[in-house]
Amino acid sequence: MVQSLIKLLPEAEQMSVLAEMKEEYNDLAESEQFAVVMSGVKRLTPRLQAVLFKLQFEEQLNNIKPDVVSVTAACEELSQSHAFTKLLEIILLVGNYMNAGSRNGKAFGFSISYLCKLRDTKSADLKQTLLHFLADVCQEKYPEVMGFADELIHVEKASRVSAETLQKNLDLMGRQIKNLKKDLETFPPPQSDKDLFVEKMSSFVCTADEQFEKLDMLHKNMEKQYNDLGEYFVFDPKKISVEEFFGDLNTFKNMFQQAVKENLKRKEAEEKIKRAKLAREKAEKEKEEKLKNRVLDINAEGDETGIMDGLLEALQSGAAFKRKRGPRQAANHRRAGNAVTSILAKELMQEGTPSSSKQPAKKKSDEKEEPKLEGAQSLEELLDATSSRSN
């Protein structure tokens, strides 16, 4: 409200005109009455500006101090971090190995901004970057390096701090305190007993000046820490701002942590594929063993039943009678076929005719037809006899 009042305050000439309208106060509108009263206050504009500064001082202090503390703490953490120093050593070693034989192969250091470019260098198959390789190497061989991000807690906050804006706000606060002191020294005596402006502002300016001096000391210490950091990492603090330097570090920290997570996911996927491949090979091996055992079982059973099955199949298909034979073998087989037919007919006659008087006559005729097969009494014996004669 005070800030709006300062903006809408009439000019000095208008204020003097309003001051002459005190006699017409009762006839004026409420807003005009307020303007008449305000015109009677001596040094109104400096008073309002001082009140506004007092209301905003705590907010300005809380905006500047955390930034100064964050940058100072980040500088201290960075200079004291052994894990980050070891990581830089590994990166330099890998870079010199990759650039062996070139003019950059024996470098003594590199710019901090190079850290953000590690992701741009990719492997031949484009599946992995140099940053992923470094994260993998550090995780396997240098596990103490993996916790460097936990040692740089304030780097993220420091990356959002603009040293230039910080300096401007600090200078503005110092000027406002200085102007308030001068105004209080030349301020006129109180207009009434209720006018406590000088008394209240004097106590405030003493407190504000003490806090500003402490804040200014913190800021100078921050600048010293950053200059020392520039000497430690060999860069020019005047050319590389606080925001740029810690911004690169914060970006690298996030990229490194992301690379570690991506490496973990890649290894899990590779392990999953490996397990699936082993399971598939195991299943195929078991399937082959089962098939082999099944073939062995079939062969074992075939030793006993395979001959009879083959013979029956040959008889049913007629393959047993389709072999090429000589003239003598063909005659023998024709006689064997006739004998088989006669035997079958004789057995059917025995089943159909109960009289025993006809059997000797049938047998006698059979003996005349086939005198050489008189010893065969059944189909099995006839087949055996026929086979022996054929051979």
mmCIF file of C-alpha atoms in Angstrom:
data_model
loop_
_atom_site.group_PDB
_atom_site.id
_atom_site.type_symbol
_atom_site.label_atom_id
_atom_site.label_comp_id
_atom_site.label_asym_id
_atom_site.label_seq_id
_atom_site.Cartn_x
_atom_site.Cartn_y
_atom_site.Cartn_z
ATOM 1 C CA MET A 1 0.000 0.000 0.000
ATOM 2 C CA VAL A 2 2.859 2.373 0.851
ATOM 3 C CA GLN A 3 4.482 1.648 -2.496
ATOM 4 C CA SER A 4 1.230 2.463 -4.318
ATOM 5 C CA LEU A 5 0.876 5.634 -2.293
ATOM 6 C CA ILE A 6 4.329 6.814 -3.327
ATOM 7 C CA LYS A 7 3.485 6.197 -6.984
ATOM 8 C CA LEU A 8 0.149 8.029 -6.781
ATOM 9 C CA LEU A 9 1.399 10.915 -4.654
ATOM 10 C CA PRO A 10 0.713 14.329 -6.247
ATOM 11 C CA GLU A 11 3.516 16.590 -7.338
ATOM 12 C CA ALA A 12 4.981 19.239 -4.991
ATOM 13 C CA GLU A 13 3.047 22.062 -6.661
ATOM 14 C CA GLN A 14 -0.226 20.188 -6.302
ATOM 15 C CA MET A 15 0.552 19.435 -2.678
ATOM 16 C CA SER A 16 1.065 23.146 -1.953
ATOM 17 C CA VAL A 17 -2.277 23.920 -3.573
ATOM 18 C CA LEU A 18 -3.987 21.289 -1.456
ATOM 19 C CA ALA A 19 -2.392 22.755 1.672
ATOM 20 C CA GLU A 20 -4.155 26.082 0.990
ATOM 21 C CA MET A 21 -7.548 24.325 0.998
ATOM 22 C CA LYS A 22 -7.608 23.585 4.723
ATOM 23 C CA GLU A 23 -10.342 26.157 5.307
ATOM 24 C CA GLU A 24 -12.590 24.342 2.845
ATOM 25 C CA TYR A 25 -11.863 20.961 4.394
ATOM 26 C CA ASN A 26 -15.461 20.205 5.370
ATOM 27 C CA ASP A 27 -16.750 20.967 1.890
ATOM 28 C CA LEU A 28 -14.289 18.590 0.162
ATOM 29 C CA ALA A 29 -14.774 14.947 -0.780
ATOM 30 C CA GLU A 30 -13.212 12.244 1.332
ATOM 31 C CA SER A 31 -10.320 11.672 -1.073
ATOM 32 C CA GLU A 32 -9.605 15.391 -1.221
ATOM 33 C CA GLN A 33 -9.719 15.617 2.560
ATOM 34 C CA PHE A 34 -7.112 12.839 2.722
ATOM 35 C CA ALA A 35 -4.897 14.743 0.270
ATOM 36 C CA VAL A 36 -5.204 17.925 2.346
ATOM 37 C CA VAL A 37 -4.136 16.091 5.501
ATOM 38 C CA MET A 38 -1.170 14.466 3.728
ATOM 39 C CA SER A 39 -0.065 17.838 2.363
ATOM 40 C CA GLY A 40 0.427 19.044 5.918
ATOM 41 C CA VAL A 41 3.075 16.383 6.669
ATOM 42 C CA LYS A 42 6.613 17.731 6.354
ATOM 43 C CA ARG A 43 8.998 15.804 4.055
ATOM 44 C CA LEU A 44 6.275 13.352 3.156
ATOM 45 C CA THR A 45 8.115 11.592 0.311
ATOM 46 C CA PRO A 46 11.277 10.771 2.346
ATOM 47 C CA ARG A 47 9.079 9.545 5.178
ATOM 48 C CA LEU A 48 7.157 7.191 2.910
ATOM 49 C CA GLN A 49 10.347 5.897 1.251
ATOM 50 C CA ALA A 50 11.886 5.214 4.666
ATOM 51 C CA VAL A 51 8.769 3.340 5.804
ATOM 52 C CA LEU A 52 8.770 1.291 2.604
ATOM 53 C CA PHE A 53 12.448 0.416 3.053
ATOM 54 C CA LYS A 54 11.791 -0.703 6.627
ATOM 55 C CA LEU A 55 8.916 -2.931 5.510
ATOM 56 C CA GLN A 56 10.977 -4.499 2.707
ATOM 57 C CA PHE A 57 14.306 -4.776 4.512
ATOM 58 C CA GLU A 58 13.701 -8.202 6.030
ATOM 59 C CA GLU A 59 12.554 -9.589 2.681
ATOM 60 C CA GLN A 60 15.599 -8.197 0.895
ATOM 61 C CA LEU A 61 17.857 -9.676 3.560
ATOM 62 C CA ASN A 62 16.256 -13.101 3.214
ATOM 63 C CA ASN A 63 16.669 -12.969 -0.569
ATOM 64 C CA ILE A 64 20.365 -12.080 -0.521
ATOM 65 C CA LYS A 65 21.729 -14.028 2.439
ATOM 66 C CA PRO A 66 20.723 -17.584 1.330
ATOM 67 C CA ASP A 67 22.358 -17.050 -2.073
ATOM 68 C CA VAL A 68 25.595 -15.873 -0.488
ATOM 69 C CA VAL A 69 25.609 -18.799 1.919
ATOM 70 C CA SER A 70 24.874 -21.309 -0.881
ATOM 71 C CA VAL A 71 27.742 -20.125 -3.083
ATOM 72 C CA THR A 72 30.157 -20.055 -0.137
ATOM 73 C CA ALA A 73 29.162 -23.555 0.954
ATOM 74 C CA ALA A 74 29.404 -24.867 -2.617
ATOM 75 C CA CYS A 75 32.928 -23.485 -2.948
ATOM 76 C CA GLU A 76 33.985 -25.144 0.300
ATOM 77 C CA GLU A 77 32.381 -28.474 -0.613
ATOM 78 C CA LEU A 78 34.024 -28.487 -4.016
ATOM 79 C CA SER A 79 37.506 -27.723 -2.728
ATOM 80 C CA GLN A 80 37.229 -30.361 0.038
ATOM 81 C CA SER A 81 35.650 -33.169 -2.006
ATOM 82 C CA HIS A 82 38.185 -35.992 -2.439
ATOM 83 C CA ALA A 83 35.706 -38.072 -4.468
ATOM 84 C CA PHE A 84 35.230 -35.322 -7.054
ATOM 85 C CA THR A 85 38.999 -34.755 -7.266
ATOM 86 C CA LYS A 86 39.498 -38.489 -7.886
ATOM 87 C CA LEU A 87 36.802 -38.430 -10.559
ATOM 88 C CA LEU A 88 38.540 -35.573 -12.361
ATOM 89 C CA GLU A 89 41.766 -37.566 -12.215
ATOM 90 C CA ILE A 90 40.079 -40.584 -13.834
ATOM 91 C CA ILE A 91 38.533 -38.396 -16.548
ATOM 92 C CA LEU A 92 41.922 -36.845 -17.312
ATOM 93 C CA LEU A 93 43.523 -40.307 -17.470
ATOM 94 C CA VAL A 94 40.882 -41.631 -19.870
ATOM 95 C CA GLY A 95 41.152 -38.507 -22.015
ATOM 96 C CA ASN A 96 44.931 -38.823 -22.297
ATOM 97 C CA TYR A 97 44.573 -42.510 -23.180
ATOM 98 C CA MET A 98 42.055 -41.749 -25.918
ATOM 99 C CA ASN A 99 44.194 -38.904 -27.297
ATOM 100 C CA ALA A 100 47.452 -40.874 -27.141
ATOM 101 C CA GLY A 101 49.696 -40.001 -30.062
ATOM 102 C CA SER A 102 48.089 -36.586 -30.630
ATOM 103 C CA ARG A 103 49.026 -33.169 -29.333
ATOM 104 C CA ASN A 104 46.346 -33.478 -26.622
ATOM 105 C CA GLY A 105 47.603 -36.839 -25.395
ATOM 106 C CA LYS A 106 49.648 -35.514 -22.471
ATOM 107 C CA ALA A 107 47.331 -32.898 -21.019
ATOM 108 C CA PHE A 108 47.795 -31.696 -17.430
ATOM 109 C CA GLY A 109 44.182 -30.624 -17.027
ATOM 110 C CA PHE A 110 40.978 -29.586 -18.771
ATOM 111 C CA SER A 111 38.229 -27.022 -18.486
ATOM 112 C CA ILE A 112 35.271 -27.741 -16.210
ATOM 113 C CA SER A 113 32.951 -27.044 -19.132
ATOM 114 C CA TYR A 114 34.367 -30.178 -20.834
ATOM 115 C CA LEU A 115 32.503 -32.326 -18.293
ATOM 116 C CA CYS A 116 29.186 -31.603 -20.009
ATOM 117 C CA LYS A 117 30.619 -32.795 -23.341
ATOM 118 C CA LEU A 118 31.407 -36.332 -22.168
ATOM 119 C CA ARG A 119 27.972 -37.453 -23.307
ATOM 120 C CA ASP A 120 28.672 -36.273 -26.872
ATOM 121 C CA THR A 121 31.432 -38.891 -27.386
ATOM 122 C CA LYS A 122 29.812 -42.208 -28.348
ATOM 123 C CA SER A 123 31.031 -45.744 -28.910
ATOM 124 C CA ALA A 124 31.375 -47.363 -32.344
ATOM 125 C CA ASP A 125 27.989 -49.112 -32.057
ATOM 126 C CA LEU A 126 26.353 -45.880 -30.770
ATOM 127 C CA LYS A 127 24.913 -47.770 -27.808
ATOM 128 C CA GLN A 128 27.075 -46.181 -25.128
ATOM 129 C CA THR A 129 28.658 -42.795 -24.462
ATOM 130 C CA LEU A 130 31.937 -41.929 -22.806
ATOM 131 C CA LEU A 131 30.003 -40.765 -19.757
ATOM 132 C CA HIS A 132 28.313 -44.176 -19.436
ATOM 133 C CA PHE A 133 31.709 -45.858 -19.770
ATOM 134 C CA LEU A 134 33.183 -43.662 -17.020
ATOM 135 C CA ALA A 135 30.221 -44.338 -14.739
ATOM 136 C CA ASP A 136 30.620 -48.076 -15.344
ATOM 137 C CA VAL A 137 34.379 -47.971 -14.656
ATOM 138 C CA CYS A 138 33.926 -45.931 -11.483
ATOM 139 C CA GLN A 139 31.202 -48.237 -10.213
ATOM 140 C CA GLU A 140 33.316 -51.368 -10.739
ATOM 141 C CA LYS A 141 36.847 -50.184 -9.871
ATOM 142 C CA TYR A 142 36.455 -46.907 -7.949
ATOM 143 C CA PRO A 143 33.304 -47.205 -5.819
ATOM 144 C CA GLU A 144 34.479 -44.409 -3.508
ATOM 145 C CA VAL A 145 33.935 -41.945 -6.373
ATOM 146 C CA MET A 146 30.239 -42.752 -6.727
ATOM 147 C CA GLY A 147 29.306 -40.663 -3.685
ATOM 148 C CA PHE A 148 30.738 -37.387 -4.987
ATOM 149 C CA ALA A 149 27.219 -36.023 -5.628
ATOM 150 C CA ASP A 150 26.406 -36.367 -1.920
ATOM 151 C CA GLU A 151 29.416 -34.180 -1.092
ATOM 152 C CA LEU A 152 28.212 -31.365 -3.382
ATOM 153 C CA ILE A 153 24.864 -30.586 -1.792
ATOM 154 C CA HIS A 154 24.836 -26.816 -2.383
ATOM 155 C CA VAL A 155 25.972 -26.922 -6.018
ATOM 156 C CA GLU A 156 22.391 -26.975 -7.310
ATOM 157 C CA LYS A 157 21.412 -23.854 -5.337
ATOM 158 C CA ALA A 158 24.643 -22.089 -6.277
ATOM 159 C CA SER A 159 23.940 -22.768 -9.957
ATOM 160 C CA ARG A 160 20.859 -20.510 -9.710
ATOM 161 C CA VAL A 161 22.724 -17.570 -8.161
ATOM 162 C CA SER A 162 23.688 -14.610 -10.300
ATOM 163 C CA ALA A 163 26.693 -12.866 -8.774
ATOM 164 C CA GLU A 164 25.914 -9.713 -10.744
ATOM 165 C CA THR A 165 22.331 -9.500 -9.456
ATOM 166 C CA LEU A 166 23.552 -10.292 -5.972
ATOM 167 C CA GLN A 167 26.020 -7.411 -6.075
ATOM 168 C CA LYS A 168 23.372 -4.985 -7.359
ATOM 169 C CA ASN A 169 20.906 -5.871 -4.592
ATOM 170 C CA LEU A 170 23.603 -5.547 -1.973
ATOM 171 C CA ASP A 171 24.681 -2.132 -3.284
ATOM 172 C CA LEU A 172 21.048 -0.967 -3.353
ATOM 173 C CA MET A 173 20.575 -1.964 0.265
ATOM 174 C CA GLY A 174 23.724 -0.122 1.274
ATOM 175 C CA ARG A 175 22.605 3.060 -0.503
ATOM 176 C CA GLN A 176 19.167 2.944 1.105
ATOM 177 C CA ILE A 177 20.663 2.659 4.588
ATOM 178 C CA LYS A 178 23.105 5.491 3.860
ATOM 179 C CA ASN A 179 20.313 7.768 2.561
ATOM 180 C CA LEU A 180 18.151 7.000 5.573
ATOM 181 C CA LYS A 181 20.977 8.012 7.903
ATOM 182 C CA LYS A 182 21.397 11.338 6.121
ATOM 183 C CA ASP A 183 17.646 12.020 6.214
ATOM 184 C CA LEU A 184 17.492 11.370 9.938
ATOM 185 C CA GLU A 185 20.427 13.733 10.570
ATOM 186 C CA THR A 186 18.735 16.608 8.713
ATOM 187 C CA PHE A 187 15.155 15.758 9.656
ATOM 188 C CA PRO A 188 13.137 18.612 11.258
ATOM 189 C CA PRO A 189 11.921 18.361 14.841
ATOM 190 C CA PRO A 190 8.700 16.402 15.454
ATOM 191 C CA GLN A 191 5.513 18.264 14.612
ATOM 192 C CA SER A 192 3.705 16.803 17.635
ATOM 193 C CA ASP A 193 4.115 14.307 20.408
ATOM 194 C CA LYS A 194 2.598 11.656 18.171
ATOM 195 C CA ASP A 195 5.280 12.146 15.506
ATOM 196 C CA LEU A 196 7.689 9.289 16.400
ATOM 197 C CA PHE A 197 9.239 8.921 12.975
ATOM 198 C CA VAL A 198 12.777 9.952 13.926
ATOM 199 C CA GLU A 199 12.780 7.819 17.054
ATOM 200 C CA LYS A 200 11.510 4.658 15.341
ATOM 201 C CA MET A 201 13.674 5.039 12.274
ATOM 202 C CA SER A 202 16.822 5.715 14.276
ATOM 203 C CA SER A 203 16.536 2.403 16.107
ATOM 204 C CA PHE A 204 15.729 0.598 12.844
ATOM 205 C CA VAL A 205 18.663 2.072 10.920
ATOM 206 C CA CYS A 206 21.109 0.950 13.631
ATOM 207 C CA THR A 207 19.825 -2.641 13.438
ATOM 208 C CA ALA A 208 19.734 -2.588 9.629
ATOM 209 C CA ASP A 209 23.280 -1.239 9.441
ATOM 210 C CA GLU A 210 24.597 -4.057 11.655
ATOM 211 C CA GLN A 211 22.872 -6.740 9.588
ATOM 212 C CA PHE A 212 24.094 -5.170 6.373
ATOM 213 C CA GLU A 213 27.698 -5.164 7.587
ATOM 214 C CA LYS A 214 27.426 -8.870 8.439
ATOM 215 C CA LEU A 215 25.896 -9.607 5.056
ATOM 216 C CA ASP A 216 28.605 -7.582 3.323
ATOM 217 C CA MET A 217 31.271 -9.601 5.152
ATOM 218 C CA LEU A 218 29.625 -12.844 4.031
ATOM 219 C CA HIS A 219 29.568 -11.583 0.461
ATOM 220 C CA LYS A 220 33.261 -10.637 0.547
ATOM 221 C CA ASN A 221 34.058 -14.076 1.978
ATOM 222 C CA MET A 222 32.047 -15.645 -0.848
ATOM 223 C CA GLU A 223 34.043 -13.723 -3.432
ATOM 224 C CA LYS A 224 37.293 -14.798 -1.771
ATOM 225 C CA GLN A 225 36.176 -18.449 -1.746
ATOM 226 C CA TYR A 226 35.281 -18.275 -5.425
ATOM 227 C CA ASN A 227 38.605 -16.673 -6.311
ATOM 228 C CA ASP A 228 40.423 -19.414 -4.384
ATOM 229 C CA LEU A 229 38.354 -21.993 -6.221
ATOM 230 C CA GLY A 230 39.388 -20.443 -9.518
ATOM 231 C CA GLU A 231 43.014 -20.740 -8.490
ATOM 232 C CA TYR A 232 42.466 -24.356 -7.388
ATOM 233 C CA PHE A 233 40.774 -25.430 -10.642
ATOM 234 C CA VAL A 234 42.833 -23.037 -12.784
ATOM 235 C CA PHE A 235 40.183 -20.780 -14.308
ATOM 236 C CA ASP A 236 39.612 -17.038 -14.354
ATOM 237 C CA PRO A 237 36.771 -16.073 -11.943
ATOM 238 C CA LYS A 238 36.273 -12.788 -13.805
ATOM 239 C CA LYS A 239 35.623 -14.538 -17.107
ATOM 240 C CA ILE A 240 33.591 -17.467 -15.773
ATOM 241 C CA SER A 241 30.701 -16.355 -13.601
ATOM 242 C CA VAL A 242 29.409 -18.161 -10.518
ATOM 243 C CA GLU A 243 26.215 -19.113 -12.312
ATOM 244 C CA GLU A 244 28.074 -20.537 -15.305
ATOM 245 C CA PHE A 245 30.653 -22.481 -13.286
ATOM 246 C CA PHE A 246 28.245 -24.128 -10.855
ATOM 247 C CA GLY A 247 25.692 -24.553 -13.633
ATOM 248 C CA ASP A 248 28.131 -26.777 -15.537
ATOM 249 C CA LEU A 249 28.933 -28.736 -12.377
ATOM 250 C CA ASN A 250 25.271 -29.259 -11.545
ATOM 251 C CA THR A 251 24.538 -30.385 -15.116
ATOM 252 C CA PHE A 252 27.424 -32.870 -15.003
ATOM 253 C CA LYS A 253 26.294 -34.192 -11.624
ATOM 254 C CA ASN A 254 22.774 -34.855 -12.914
ATOM 255 C CA MET A 255 24.116 -36.405 -16.134
ATOM 256 C CA PHE A 256 26.436 -38.732 -14.198
ATOM 257 C CA GLN A 257 23.637 -39.904 -11.907
ATOM 258 C CA GLN A 258 21.393 -40.465 -14.933
ATOM 259 C CA ALA A 259 24.151 -42.471 -16.646
ATOM 260 C CA VAL A 260 24.472 -44.691 -13.566
ATOM 261 C CA LYS A 261 20.729 -45.396 -13.653
ATOM 262 C CA GLU A 262 20.799 -46.129 -17.389
ATOM 263 C CA ASN A 263 23.756 -48.502 -16.920
ATOM 264 C CA LEU A 264 21.816 -50.338 -14.240
ATOM 265 C CA LYS A 265 18.783 -50.691 -16.504
ATOM 266 C CA ARG A 266 20.972 -51.885 -19.385
ATOM 267 C CA LYS A 267 22.645 -54.511 -17.207
ATOM 268 C CA GLU A 268 19.280 -55.713 -15.927
ATOM 269 C CA ALA A 269 18.018 -56.025 -19.514
ATOM 270 C CA GLU A 270 21.171 -57.921 -20.563
ATOM 271 C CA GLU A 271 20.857 -60.224 -17.562
ATOM 272 C CA LYS A 272 17.215 -60.856 -18.407
ATOM 273 C CA ILE A 273 18.120 -61.722 -22.009
ATOM 274 C CA LYS A 274 20.920 -63.992 -20.779
ATOM 275 C CA ARG A 275 18.603 -65.833 -18.412
ATOM 276 C CA ALA A 276 16.021 -66.263 -21.166
ATOM 277 C CA LYS A 277 18.701 -67.629 -23.507
ATOM 278 C CA LEU A 278 19.952 -70.105 -20.895
ATOM 279 C CA ALA A 279 16.390 -71.225 -20.162
ATOM 280 C CA ARG A 280 15.733 -71.701 -23.882
ATOM 281 C CA GLU A 281 18.943 -73.702 -24.343
ATOM 282 C CA LYS A 282 18.115 -75.802 -21.288
ATOM 283 C CA ALA A 283 14.610 -76.500 -22.604
ATOM 284 C CA GLU A 284 15.988 -77.498 -26.014
ATOM 285 C CA LYS A 285 18.563 -79.772 -24.387
ATOM 286 C CA GLU A 286 15.906 -81.448 -22.249
ATOM 287 C CA LYS A 287 13.733 -81.861 -25.326
ATOM 288 C CA GLU A 288 16.586 -83.521 -27.217
ATOM 289 C CA GLU A 289 17.307 -85.843 -24.290
ATOM 290 C CA LYS A 290 13.638 -86.827 -24.048
ATOM 291 C CA LEU A 291 13.527 -87.508 -27.792
ATOM 292 C CA LYS A 292 16.709 -89.568 -27.586
ATOM 293 C CA ASN A 293 15.361 -91.611 -24.672
ATOM 294 C CA ARG A 294 12.117 -92.145 -26.571
ATOM 295 C CA VAL A 295 14.008 -93.490 -29.611
ATOM 296 C CA LEU A 296 15.973 -95.835 -27.375
ATOM 297 C CA ASP A 297 12.736 -97.124 -25.830
ATOM 298 C CA ILE A 298 11.230 -97.704 -29.268
ATOM 299 C CA ASN A 299 14.327 -99.610 -30.397
ATOM 300 C CA ALA A 300 14.240 -101.755 -27.262
ATOM 301 C CA GLU A 301 10.608 -102.667 -27.856
ATOM 302 C CA GLY A 302 11.263 -103.171 -31.558
ATOM 303 C CA ASP A 303 13.690 -106.046 -30.812
ATOM 304 C CA GLU A 304 10.734 -108.140 -29.641
ATOM 305 C CA THR A 305 7.787 -106.909 -31.648
ATOM 306 C CA GLY A 306 9.394 -105.314 -34.661
ATOM 307 C CA ILE A 307 9.897 -108.599 -36.584
ATOM 308 C CA MET A 308 6.282 -109.773 -36.238
ATOM 309 C CA ASP A 309 4.949 -106.282 -37.020
ATOM 310 C CA GLY A 310 7.081 -106.138 -40.109
ATOM 311 C CA LEU A 311 5.970 -109.592 -41.237
ATOM 312 C CA LEU A 312 2.282 -108.824 -40.733
ATOM 313 C CA GLU A 313 2.647 -105.523 -42.574
ATOM 314 C CA ALA A 314 4.399 -107.260 -45.460
ATOM 315 C CA LEU A 315 1.670 -109.905 -45.652
ATOM 316 C CA GLN A 316 -1.109 -107.346 -45.568
ATOM 317 C CA SER A 317 0.451 -105.172 -48.247
ATOM 318 C CA GLY A 318 1.556 -108.113 -50.415
ATOM 319 C CA ALA A 319 5.136 -106.908 -50.452
ATOM 320 C CA ALA A 320 6.306 -110.367 -49.377
ATOM 321 C CA PHE A 321 5.012 -111.876 -52.676
ATOM 322 C CA LYS A 322 6.318 -109.216 -55.064
ATOM 323 C CA ARG A 323 9.980 -110.172 -55.139
ATOM 324 C CA LYS A 324 11.484 -111.339 -58.440
ATOM 325 C CA ARG A 325 11.946 -115.097 -58.444
ATOM 326 C CA GLY A 326 13.404 -117.661 -60.789
ATOM 327 C CA PRO A 327 11.309 -120.219 -62.667
ATOM 328 C CA ARG A 328 11.843 -122.867 -60.035
ATOM 329 C CA GLN A 329 11.095 -120.547 -57.143
ATOM 330 C CA ALA A 330 7.943 -119.351 -58.880
ATOM 331 C CA ALA A 331 6.716 -122.952 -59.311
ATOM 332 C CA ASN A 332 7.459 -123.746 -55.684
ATOM 333 C CA HIS A 333 5.597 -120.678 -54.511
ATOM 334 C CA ARG A 334 2.624 -121.495 -56.731
ATOM 335 C CA ARG A 335 2.507 -124.956 -55.202
ATOM 336 C CA ALA A 336 2.816 -123.403 -51.746
ATOM 337 C CA GLY A 337 -0.075 -121.094 -52.523
ATOM 338 C CA ASN A 338 -2.218 -123.958 -53.717
ATOM 339 C CA ALA A 339 -1.312 -125.933 -50.585
ATOM 340 C CA VAL A 340 -2.316 -123.010 -48.383
ATOM 341 C CA THR A 341 -5.624 -122.785 -50.174
ATOM 342 C CA SER A 342 -6.206 -126.536 -49.764
ATOM 343 C CA ILE A 343 -5.412 -126.448 -46.059
ATOM 344 C CA LEU A 344 -7.796 -123.556 -45.506
ATOM 345 C CA ALA A 345 -10.510 -125.383 -47.440
ATOM 346 C CA LYS A 346 -9.934 -128.588 -45.458
ATOM 347 C CA GLU A 347 -10.268 -126.722 -42.153
ATOM 348 C CA LEU A 348 -13.462 -125.063 -43.316
ATOM 349 C CA MET A 349 -14.880 -128.470 -44.382
ATOM 350 C CA GLN A 350 -14.014 -129.958 -41.014
ATOM 351 C CA GLU A 351 -15.906 -127.188 -39.261
ATOM 352 C CA GLY A 352 -18.899 -127.404 -41.625
ATOM 353 C CA THR A 353 -19.194 -131.250 -42.016
ATOM 354 C CA PRO A 354 -19.623 -133.343 -38.792
ATOM 355 C CA SER A 355 -19.499 -136.715 -40.558
ATOM 356 C CA SER A 356 -16.138 -138.454 -40.135
ATOM 357 C CA SER A 357 -16.559 -140.780 -43.153
ATOM 358 C CA LYS A 358 -15.793 -137.959 -45.624
ATOM 359 C CA GLN A 359 -12.613 -136.844 -43.925
ATOM 360 C CA PRO A 360 -10.364 -139.757 -45.017
ATOM 361 C CA ALA A 361 -11.470 -139.322 -48.598
ATOM 362 C CA LYS A 362 -10.672 -135.592 -48.476
ATOM 363 C CA LYS A 363 -7.341 -136.301 -46.906
ATOM 364 C CA LYS A 364 -6.605 -138.924 -49.589
ATOM 365 C CA SER A 365 -7.383 -136.444 -52.356
ATOM 366 C CA ASP A 366 -5.204 -133.870 -50.658
ATOM 367 C CA GLU A 367 -2.390 -136.345 -50.451
ATOM 368 C CA LYS A 368 -2.708 -136.946 -54.180
ATOM 369 C CA GLU A 369 -2.647 -133.263 -54.973
ATOM 370 C CA GLU A 370 0.247 -132.404 -52.677
ATOM 371 C CA PRO A 371 2.147 -135.535 -51.743
ATOM 372 C CA LYS A 372 5.218 -133.456 -50.728
ATOM 373 C CA LEU A 373 3.375 -131.440 -48.002
ATOM 374 C CA GLU A 374 1.725 -134.386 -46.235
ATOM 375 C CA GLY A 375 3.364 -133.514 -42.904
ATOM 376 C CA ALA A 376 1.743 -130.019 -42.678
ATOM 377 C CA GLN A 377 -1.236 -130.051 -40.309
ATOM 378 C CA SER A 378 -1.725 -126.257 -39.873
ATOM 379 C CA LEU A 379 -1.147 -122.930 -41.616
ATOM 380 C CA GLU A 380 1.922 -122.121 -39.537
ATOM 381 C CA GLU A 381 3.589 -125.468 -40.310
ATOM 382 C CA LEU A 382 2.747 -125.049 -43.985
ATOM 383 C CA LEU A 383 4.372 -121.615 -44.105
ATOM 384 C CA ASP A 384 7.479 -122.979 -42.424
ATOM 385 C CA ALA A 385 7.714 -125.866 -44.831
ATOM 386 C CA THR A 386 7.174 -123.595 -47.805
ATOM 387 C CA SER A 387 9.819 -121.180 -46.707
ATOM 388 C CA SER A 388 12.399 -123.984 -46.231
ATOM 389 C CA ARG A 389 11.699 -125.377 -49.698
ATOM 390 C CA SER A 390 11.938 -121.953 -51.284
ATOM 391 C CA ASN A 391 15.333 -121.465 -49.705
#
